[in-house]
mmCIF file of C-alpha atoms in Angstrom:
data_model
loop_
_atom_site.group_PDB
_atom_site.id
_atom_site.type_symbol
_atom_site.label_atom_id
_atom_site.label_comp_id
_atom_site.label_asym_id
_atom_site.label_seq_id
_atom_site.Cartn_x
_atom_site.Cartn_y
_atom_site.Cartn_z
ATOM 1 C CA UNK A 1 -78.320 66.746 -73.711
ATOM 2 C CA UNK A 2 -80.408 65.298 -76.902
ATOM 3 C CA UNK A 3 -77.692 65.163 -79.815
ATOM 4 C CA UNK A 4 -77.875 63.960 -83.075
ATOM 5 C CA UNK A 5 -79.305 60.142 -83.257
ATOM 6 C CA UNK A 6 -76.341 57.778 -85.056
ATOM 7 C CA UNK A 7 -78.358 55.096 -85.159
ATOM 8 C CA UNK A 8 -81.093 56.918 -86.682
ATOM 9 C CA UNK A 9 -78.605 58.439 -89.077
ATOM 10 C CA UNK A 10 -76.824 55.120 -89.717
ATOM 11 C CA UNK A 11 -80.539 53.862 -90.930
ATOM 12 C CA UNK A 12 -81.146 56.666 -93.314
ATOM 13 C CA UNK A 13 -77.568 56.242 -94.681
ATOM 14 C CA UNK A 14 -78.185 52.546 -95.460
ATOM 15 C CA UNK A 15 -75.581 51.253 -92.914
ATOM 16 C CA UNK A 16 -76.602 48.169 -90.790
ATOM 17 C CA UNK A 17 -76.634 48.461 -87.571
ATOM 18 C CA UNK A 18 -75.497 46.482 -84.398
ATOM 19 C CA UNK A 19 -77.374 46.311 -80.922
ATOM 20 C CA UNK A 20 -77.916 44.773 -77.832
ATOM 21 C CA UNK A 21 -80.857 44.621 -75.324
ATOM 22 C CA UNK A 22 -79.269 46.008 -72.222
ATOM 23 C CA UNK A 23 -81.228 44.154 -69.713
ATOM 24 C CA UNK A 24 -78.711 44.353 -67.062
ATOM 25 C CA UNK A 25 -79.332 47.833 -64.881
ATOM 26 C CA UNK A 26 -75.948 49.175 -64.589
ATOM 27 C CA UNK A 27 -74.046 52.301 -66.156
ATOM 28 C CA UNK A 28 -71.009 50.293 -66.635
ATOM 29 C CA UNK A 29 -71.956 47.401 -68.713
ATOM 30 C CA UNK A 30 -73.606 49.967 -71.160
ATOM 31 C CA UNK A 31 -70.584 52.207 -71.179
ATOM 32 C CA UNK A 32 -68.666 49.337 -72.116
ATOM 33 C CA UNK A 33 -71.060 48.244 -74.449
ATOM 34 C CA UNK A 34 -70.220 51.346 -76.825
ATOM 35 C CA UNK A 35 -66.458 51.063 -76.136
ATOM 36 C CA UNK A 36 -66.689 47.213 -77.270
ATOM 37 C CA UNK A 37 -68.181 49.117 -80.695
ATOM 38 C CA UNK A 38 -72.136 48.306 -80.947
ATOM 39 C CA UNK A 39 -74.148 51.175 -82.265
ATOM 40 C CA UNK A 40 -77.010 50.809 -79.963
ATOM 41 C CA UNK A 41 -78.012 49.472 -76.944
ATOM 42 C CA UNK A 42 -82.036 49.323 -75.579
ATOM 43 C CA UNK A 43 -82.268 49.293 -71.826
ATOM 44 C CA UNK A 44 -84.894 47.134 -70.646
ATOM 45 C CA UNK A 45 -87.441 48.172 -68.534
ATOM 46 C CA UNK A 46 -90.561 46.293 -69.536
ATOM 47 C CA UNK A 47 -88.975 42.947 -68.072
ATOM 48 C CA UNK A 48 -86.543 44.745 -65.486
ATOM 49 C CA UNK A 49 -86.805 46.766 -62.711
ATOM 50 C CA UNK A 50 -84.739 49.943 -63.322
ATOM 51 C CA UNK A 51 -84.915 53.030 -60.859
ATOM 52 C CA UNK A 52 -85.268 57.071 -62.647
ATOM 53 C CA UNK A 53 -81.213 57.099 -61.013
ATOM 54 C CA UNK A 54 -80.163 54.133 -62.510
ATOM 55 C CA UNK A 55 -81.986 54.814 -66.212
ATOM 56 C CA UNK A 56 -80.685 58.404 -66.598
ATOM 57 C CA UNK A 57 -76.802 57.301 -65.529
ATOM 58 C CA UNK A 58 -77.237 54.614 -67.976
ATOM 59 C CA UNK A 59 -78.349 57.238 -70.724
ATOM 60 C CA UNK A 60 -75.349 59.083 -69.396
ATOM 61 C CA UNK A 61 -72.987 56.096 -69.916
ATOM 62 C CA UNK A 62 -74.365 55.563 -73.290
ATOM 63 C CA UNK A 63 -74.023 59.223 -74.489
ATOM 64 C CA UNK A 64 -70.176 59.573 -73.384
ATOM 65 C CA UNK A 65 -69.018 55.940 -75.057
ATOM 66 C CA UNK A 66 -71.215 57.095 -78.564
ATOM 67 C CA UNK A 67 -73.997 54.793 -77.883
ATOM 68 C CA UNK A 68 -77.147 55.393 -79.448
ATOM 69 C CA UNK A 69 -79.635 54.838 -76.121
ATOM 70 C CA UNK A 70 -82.992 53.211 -76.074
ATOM 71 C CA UNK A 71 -85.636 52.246 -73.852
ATOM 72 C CA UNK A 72 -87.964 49.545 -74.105
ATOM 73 C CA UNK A 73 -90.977 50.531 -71.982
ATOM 74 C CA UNK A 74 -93.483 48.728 -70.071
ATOM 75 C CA UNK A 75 -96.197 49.308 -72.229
ATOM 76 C CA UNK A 76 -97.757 51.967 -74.562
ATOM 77 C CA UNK A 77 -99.050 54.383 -71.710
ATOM 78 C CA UNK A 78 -98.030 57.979 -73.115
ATOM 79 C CA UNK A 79 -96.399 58.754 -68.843
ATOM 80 C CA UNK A 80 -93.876 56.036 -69.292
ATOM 81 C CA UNK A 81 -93.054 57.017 -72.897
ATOM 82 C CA UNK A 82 -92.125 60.786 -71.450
ATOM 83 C CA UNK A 83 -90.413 59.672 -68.912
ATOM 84 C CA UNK A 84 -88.024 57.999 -70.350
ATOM 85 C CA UNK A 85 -87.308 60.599 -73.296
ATOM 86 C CA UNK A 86 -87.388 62.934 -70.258
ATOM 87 C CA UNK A 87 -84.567 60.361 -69.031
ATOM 88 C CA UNK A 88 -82.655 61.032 -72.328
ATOM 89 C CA UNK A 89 -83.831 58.309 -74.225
ATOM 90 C CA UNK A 90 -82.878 58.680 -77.813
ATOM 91 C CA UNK A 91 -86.171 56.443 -78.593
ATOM 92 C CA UNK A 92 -88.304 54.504 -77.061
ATOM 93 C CA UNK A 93 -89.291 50.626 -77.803
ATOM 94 C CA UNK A 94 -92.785 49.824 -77.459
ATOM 95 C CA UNK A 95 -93.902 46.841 -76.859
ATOM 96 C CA UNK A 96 -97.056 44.681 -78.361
ATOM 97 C CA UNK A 97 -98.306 47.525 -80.706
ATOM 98 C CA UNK A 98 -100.791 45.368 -81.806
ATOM 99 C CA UNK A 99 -103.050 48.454 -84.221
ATOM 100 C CA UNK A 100 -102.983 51.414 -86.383
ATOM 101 C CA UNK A 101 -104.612 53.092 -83.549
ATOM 102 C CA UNK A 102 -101.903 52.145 -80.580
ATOM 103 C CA UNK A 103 -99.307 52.831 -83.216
ATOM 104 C CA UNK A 104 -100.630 56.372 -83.806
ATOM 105 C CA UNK A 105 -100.899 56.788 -80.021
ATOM 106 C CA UNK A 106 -97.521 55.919 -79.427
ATOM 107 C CA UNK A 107 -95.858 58.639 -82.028
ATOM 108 C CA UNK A 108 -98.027 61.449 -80.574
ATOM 109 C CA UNK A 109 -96.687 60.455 -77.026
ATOM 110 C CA UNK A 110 -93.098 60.604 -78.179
ATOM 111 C CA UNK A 111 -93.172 64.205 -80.285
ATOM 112 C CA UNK A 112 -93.934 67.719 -79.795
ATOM 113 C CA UNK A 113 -96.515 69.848 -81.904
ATOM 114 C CA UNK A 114 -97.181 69.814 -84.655
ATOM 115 C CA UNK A 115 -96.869 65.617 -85.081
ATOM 116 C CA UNK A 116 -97.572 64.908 -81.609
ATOM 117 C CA UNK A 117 -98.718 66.029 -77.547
ATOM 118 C CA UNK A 118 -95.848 65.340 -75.546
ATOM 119 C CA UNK A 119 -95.465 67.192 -72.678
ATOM 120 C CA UNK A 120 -92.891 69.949 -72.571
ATOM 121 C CA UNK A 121 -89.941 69.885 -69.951
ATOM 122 C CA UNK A 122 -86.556 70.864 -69.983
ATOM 123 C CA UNK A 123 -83.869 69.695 -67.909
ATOM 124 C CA UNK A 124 -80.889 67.651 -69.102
ATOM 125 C CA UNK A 125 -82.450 66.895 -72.454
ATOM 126 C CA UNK A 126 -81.630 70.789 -73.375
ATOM 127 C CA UNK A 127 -78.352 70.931 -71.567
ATOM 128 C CA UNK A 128 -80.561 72.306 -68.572
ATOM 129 C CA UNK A 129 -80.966 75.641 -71.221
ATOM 130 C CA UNK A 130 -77.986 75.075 -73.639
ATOM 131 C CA UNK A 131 -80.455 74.770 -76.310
ATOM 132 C CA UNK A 132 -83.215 76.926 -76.602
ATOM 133 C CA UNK A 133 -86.720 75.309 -75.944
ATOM 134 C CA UNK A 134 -87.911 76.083 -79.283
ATOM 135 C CA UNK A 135 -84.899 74.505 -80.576
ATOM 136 C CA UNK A 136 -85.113 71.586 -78.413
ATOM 137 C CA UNK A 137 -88.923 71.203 -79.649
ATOM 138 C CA UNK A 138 -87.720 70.832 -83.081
ATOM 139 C CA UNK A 139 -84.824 68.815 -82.539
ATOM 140 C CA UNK A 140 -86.301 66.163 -80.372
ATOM 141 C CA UNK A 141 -89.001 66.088 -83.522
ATOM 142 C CA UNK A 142 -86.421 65.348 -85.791
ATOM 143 C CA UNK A 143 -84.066 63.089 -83.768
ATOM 144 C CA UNK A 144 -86.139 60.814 -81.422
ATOM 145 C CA UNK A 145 -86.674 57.285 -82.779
ATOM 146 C CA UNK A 146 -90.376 55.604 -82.106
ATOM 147 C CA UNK A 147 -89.766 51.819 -82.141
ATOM 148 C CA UNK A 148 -92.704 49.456 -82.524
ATOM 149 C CA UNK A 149 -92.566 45.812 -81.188
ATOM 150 C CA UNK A 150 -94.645 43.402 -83.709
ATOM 151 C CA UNK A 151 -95.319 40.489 -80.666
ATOM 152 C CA UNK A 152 -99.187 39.080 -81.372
ATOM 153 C CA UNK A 153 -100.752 37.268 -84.285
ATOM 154 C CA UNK A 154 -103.414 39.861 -84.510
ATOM 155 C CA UNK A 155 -100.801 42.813 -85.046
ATOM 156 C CA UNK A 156 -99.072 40.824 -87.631
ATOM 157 C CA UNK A 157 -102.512 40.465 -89.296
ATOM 158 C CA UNK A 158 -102.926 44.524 -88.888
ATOM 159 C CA UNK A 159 -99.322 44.854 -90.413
ATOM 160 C CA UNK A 160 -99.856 46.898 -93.169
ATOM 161 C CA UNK A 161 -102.038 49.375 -91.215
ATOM 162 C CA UNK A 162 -99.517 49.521 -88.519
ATOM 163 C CA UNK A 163 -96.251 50.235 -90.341
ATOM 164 C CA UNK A 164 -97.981 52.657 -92.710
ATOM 165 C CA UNK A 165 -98.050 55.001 -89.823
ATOM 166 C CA UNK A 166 -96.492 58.439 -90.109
ATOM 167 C CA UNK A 167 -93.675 58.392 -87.552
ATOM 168 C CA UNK A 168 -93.195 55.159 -87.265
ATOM 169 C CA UNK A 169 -89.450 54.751 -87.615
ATOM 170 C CA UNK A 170 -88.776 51.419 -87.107
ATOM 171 C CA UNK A 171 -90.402 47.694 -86.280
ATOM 172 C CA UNK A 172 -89.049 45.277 -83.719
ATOM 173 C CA UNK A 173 -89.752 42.029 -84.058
ATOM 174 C CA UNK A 174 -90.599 39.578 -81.220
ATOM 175 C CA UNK A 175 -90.491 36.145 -81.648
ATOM 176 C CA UNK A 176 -90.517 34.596 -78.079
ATOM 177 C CA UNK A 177 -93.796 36.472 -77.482
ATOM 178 C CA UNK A 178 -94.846 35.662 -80.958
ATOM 179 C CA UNK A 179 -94.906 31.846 -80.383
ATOM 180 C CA UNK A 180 -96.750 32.188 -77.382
ATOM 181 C CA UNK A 181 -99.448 33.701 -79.536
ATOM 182 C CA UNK A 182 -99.194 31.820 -82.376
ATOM 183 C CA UNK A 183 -99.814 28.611 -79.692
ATOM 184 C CA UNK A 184 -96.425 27.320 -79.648
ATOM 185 C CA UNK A 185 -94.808 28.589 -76.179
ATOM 186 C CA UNK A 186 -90.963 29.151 -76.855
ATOM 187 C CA UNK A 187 -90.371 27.938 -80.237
ATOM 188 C CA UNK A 188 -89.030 30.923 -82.080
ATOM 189 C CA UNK A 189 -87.953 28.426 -84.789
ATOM 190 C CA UNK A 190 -91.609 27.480 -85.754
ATOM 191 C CA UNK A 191 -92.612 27.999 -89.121
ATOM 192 C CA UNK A 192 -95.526 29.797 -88.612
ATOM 193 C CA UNK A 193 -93.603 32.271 -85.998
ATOM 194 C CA UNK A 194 -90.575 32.174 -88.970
ATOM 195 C CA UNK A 195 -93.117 33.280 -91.438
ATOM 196 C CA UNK A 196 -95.065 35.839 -89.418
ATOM 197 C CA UNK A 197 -91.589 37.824 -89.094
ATOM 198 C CA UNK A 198 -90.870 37.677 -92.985
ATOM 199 C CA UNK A 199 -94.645 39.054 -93.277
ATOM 200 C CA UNK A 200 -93.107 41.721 -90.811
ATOM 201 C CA UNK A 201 -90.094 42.155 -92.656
ATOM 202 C CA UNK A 202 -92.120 41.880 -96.062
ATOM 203 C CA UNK A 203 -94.478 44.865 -94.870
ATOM 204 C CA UNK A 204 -91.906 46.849 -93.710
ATOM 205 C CA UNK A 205 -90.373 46.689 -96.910
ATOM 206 C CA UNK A 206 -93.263 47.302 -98.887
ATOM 207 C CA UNK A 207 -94.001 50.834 -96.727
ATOM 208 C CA UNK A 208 -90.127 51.380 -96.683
ATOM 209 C CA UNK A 209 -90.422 51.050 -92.818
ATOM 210 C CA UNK A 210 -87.022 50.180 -91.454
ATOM 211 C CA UNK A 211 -87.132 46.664 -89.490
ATOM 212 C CA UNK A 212 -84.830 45.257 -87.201
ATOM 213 C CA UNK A 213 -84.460 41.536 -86.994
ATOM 214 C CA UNK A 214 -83.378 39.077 -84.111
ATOM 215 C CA UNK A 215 -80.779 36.684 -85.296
ATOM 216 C CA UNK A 216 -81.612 33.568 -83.245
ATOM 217 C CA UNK A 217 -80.618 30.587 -85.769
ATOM 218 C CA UNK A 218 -77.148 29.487 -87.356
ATOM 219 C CA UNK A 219 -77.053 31.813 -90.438
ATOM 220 C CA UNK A 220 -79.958 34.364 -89.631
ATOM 221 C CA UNK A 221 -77.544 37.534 -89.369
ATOM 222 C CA UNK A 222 -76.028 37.088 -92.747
ATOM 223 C CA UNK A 223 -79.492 36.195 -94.258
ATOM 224 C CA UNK A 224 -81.047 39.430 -92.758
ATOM 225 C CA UNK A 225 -78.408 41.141 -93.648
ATOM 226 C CA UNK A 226 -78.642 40.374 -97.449
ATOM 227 C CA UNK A 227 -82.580 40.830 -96.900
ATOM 228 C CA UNK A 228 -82.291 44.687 -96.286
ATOM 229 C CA UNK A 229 -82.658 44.850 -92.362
ATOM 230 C CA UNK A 230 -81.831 47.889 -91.242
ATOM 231 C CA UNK A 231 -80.635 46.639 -87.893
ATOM 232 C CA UNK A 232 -79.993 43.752 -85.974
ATOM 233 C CA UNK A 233 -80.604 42.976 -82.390
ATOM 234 C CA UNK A 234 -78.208 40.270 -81.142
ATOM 235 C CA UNK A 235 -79.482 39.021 -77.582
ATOM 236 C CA UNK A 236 -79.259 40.719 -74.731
ATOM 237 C CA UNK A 237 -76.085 41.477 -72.130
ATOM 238 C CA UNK A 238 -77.440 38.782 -69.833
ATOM 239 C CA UNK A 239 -76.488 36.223 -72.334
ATOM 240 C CA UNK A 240 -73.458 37.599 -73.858
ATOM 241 C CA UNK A 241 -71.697 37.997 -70.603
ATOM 242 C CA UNK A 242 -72.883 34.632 -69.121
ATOM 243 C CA UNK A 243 -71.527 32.899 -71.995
ATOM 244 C CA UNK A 244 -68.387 34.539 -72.083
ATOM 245 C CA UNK A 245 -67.946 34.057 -68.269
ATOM 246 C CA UNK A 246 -68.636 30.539 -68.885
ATOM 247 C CA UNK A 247 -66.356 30.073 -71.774
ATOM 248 C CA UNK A 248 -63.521 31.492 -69.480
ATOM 249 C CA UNK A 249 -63.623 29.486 -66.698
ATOM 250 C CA UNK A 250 -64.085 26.196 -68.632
ATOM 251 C CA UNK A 251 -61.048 26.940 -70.855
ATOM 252 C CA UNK A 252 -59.046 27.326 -67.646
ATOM 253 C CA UNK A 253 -60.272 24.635 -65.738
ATOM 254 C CA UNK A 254 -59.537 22.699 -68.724
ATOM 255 C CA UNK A 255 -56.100 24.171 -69.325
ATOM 256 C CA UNK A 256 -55.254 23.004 -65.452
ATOM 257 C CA UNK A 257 -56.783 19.430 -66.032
ATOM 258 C CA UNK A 258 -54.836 18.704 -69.191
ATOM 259 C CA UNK A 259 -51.604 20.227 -66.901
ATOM 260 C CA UNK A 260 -52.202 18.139 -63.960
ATOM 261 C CA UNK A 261 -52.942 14.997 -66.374
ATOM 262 C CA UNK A 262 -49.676 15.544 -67.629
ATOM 263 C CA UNK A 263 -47.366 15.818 -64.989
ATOM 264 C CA UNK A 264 -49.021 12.221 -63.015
ATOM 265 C CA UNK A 265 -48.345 10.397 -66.726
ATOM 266 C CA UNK A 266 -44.900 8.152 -66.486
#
């Protein structure tokens, strides 16, 4: 059942907030994503294959561990934006908004009349009737986050047009896909991709758009942080866990080496 968005609230009350990209399809990880304290998590389905089942228990997981659910779709097609707000998305990501016009298109997928044409259902978004369509209408109006993914060199030249769209309540940025288009496959660290997020960031600011960053280089959380982002993505649950995983067995397989060293010395 749609309740009240915390991340969306934790933006409007000036709080930063923490998230992951949850590219790994399973109910667990993201219920133990809001246990381990992150504020939001955005499931992954432009790059990953997740069923209807799969999505809506992962909503489900989300919404009883206090995890603000999102879900990056595959594109900007208005069917897979319903779906997964049908789902119980709290948001939806989209990615490579590249103009005013696909940005416009993409807020009148996600809401109801009078801002928007998204097709009415019920279901488990109203507590299959605990909330009064009507109510529900208004509600998912007020609490639904749109999410729009800045990822080619000509949306980052349409910037201001973009982020100056009504309902547009906050900008992703994407580096990896950036470089690609800025001709530099893969380096996230180039100056040109560097400064086509601050002219992201610098936009958003200038519209008061929130904008959520990507902390990818030593130092880049604090410095966001100080800069006014409203959120901050850090990696996705692929990465995280692999690292961890990693870092576990080598400390024990170092642990045993040191023990075994020690007990052939004279």
């Amino acid at each position: 059942m749609l309740t009240e968005n915390r991340l969306k609230a934790a933006i409007a009350e000036g709080r930063l907030a923490l998230g992951l990209l949850g590219s790994v399809p399973s109910p667990l990880l993201v219920e133990m994503l809001g246990h381990a304290g992150y504020d939001f998590v955005i499931v992954d389905q432009e790059h990953v294959g997740v069923n209807p089942e799969t999505l809506e228990n992962m909503l489900r997981a989300a919404e009883c561990s206090g995890l603000t659910a999102l879900v990056r779709v595959s594109s900007s097609a208005p069917d897979g934006i319903l779906r997964a707000l049908d789902a119980g998305a709290q948001g939806v990501v989209v990615p490579r908004v590249r103009s005013r016009e696909e940005a416009e298109a993409i807020v009148r997928a996600a809401r109801y009349h009078p801002v928007g044409s998204r097709g009415i259902s019920g279901g488990r978004t109203t507590g299959f009737g605990r909330i009064p369509l009507a109510e529900y209408l208004q509600r998912a109006n007020r609490e639904v986050l749109v999410v729009a993914m800045i990822e080619d060199r000509e949306a980052v030249e349409a910037i201001d047009s973009i982020v100056s769209v009504p309902g547009i309540d906050l900008v992703l940025e994407g580096a990896i896909d950036l470089s690609q288009s800025y001709g530099v496959p893969a380096r996230f660290d180039h100056p040109e991709v560097q400064q086509a997020i601050r002219r992201i960031a610098e936009a958003c600011r200038r519209h008061r758009v929130p904008f959520c960053a990507i902390p990818r280089l030593p130092g880049q959380a604090e410095a966001w942080s100080r800069d006014g982002a409203a959120a901050l993505l850090l990696g996705d649950d692929r990465g995280v866990a692999f690292r961890a995983l990693k870092a576990h067995v080598s400390t024990v397989r170092e642990e045993l080496s040191g023990k075994q060293g020690g007990a052939a010395s004279p």
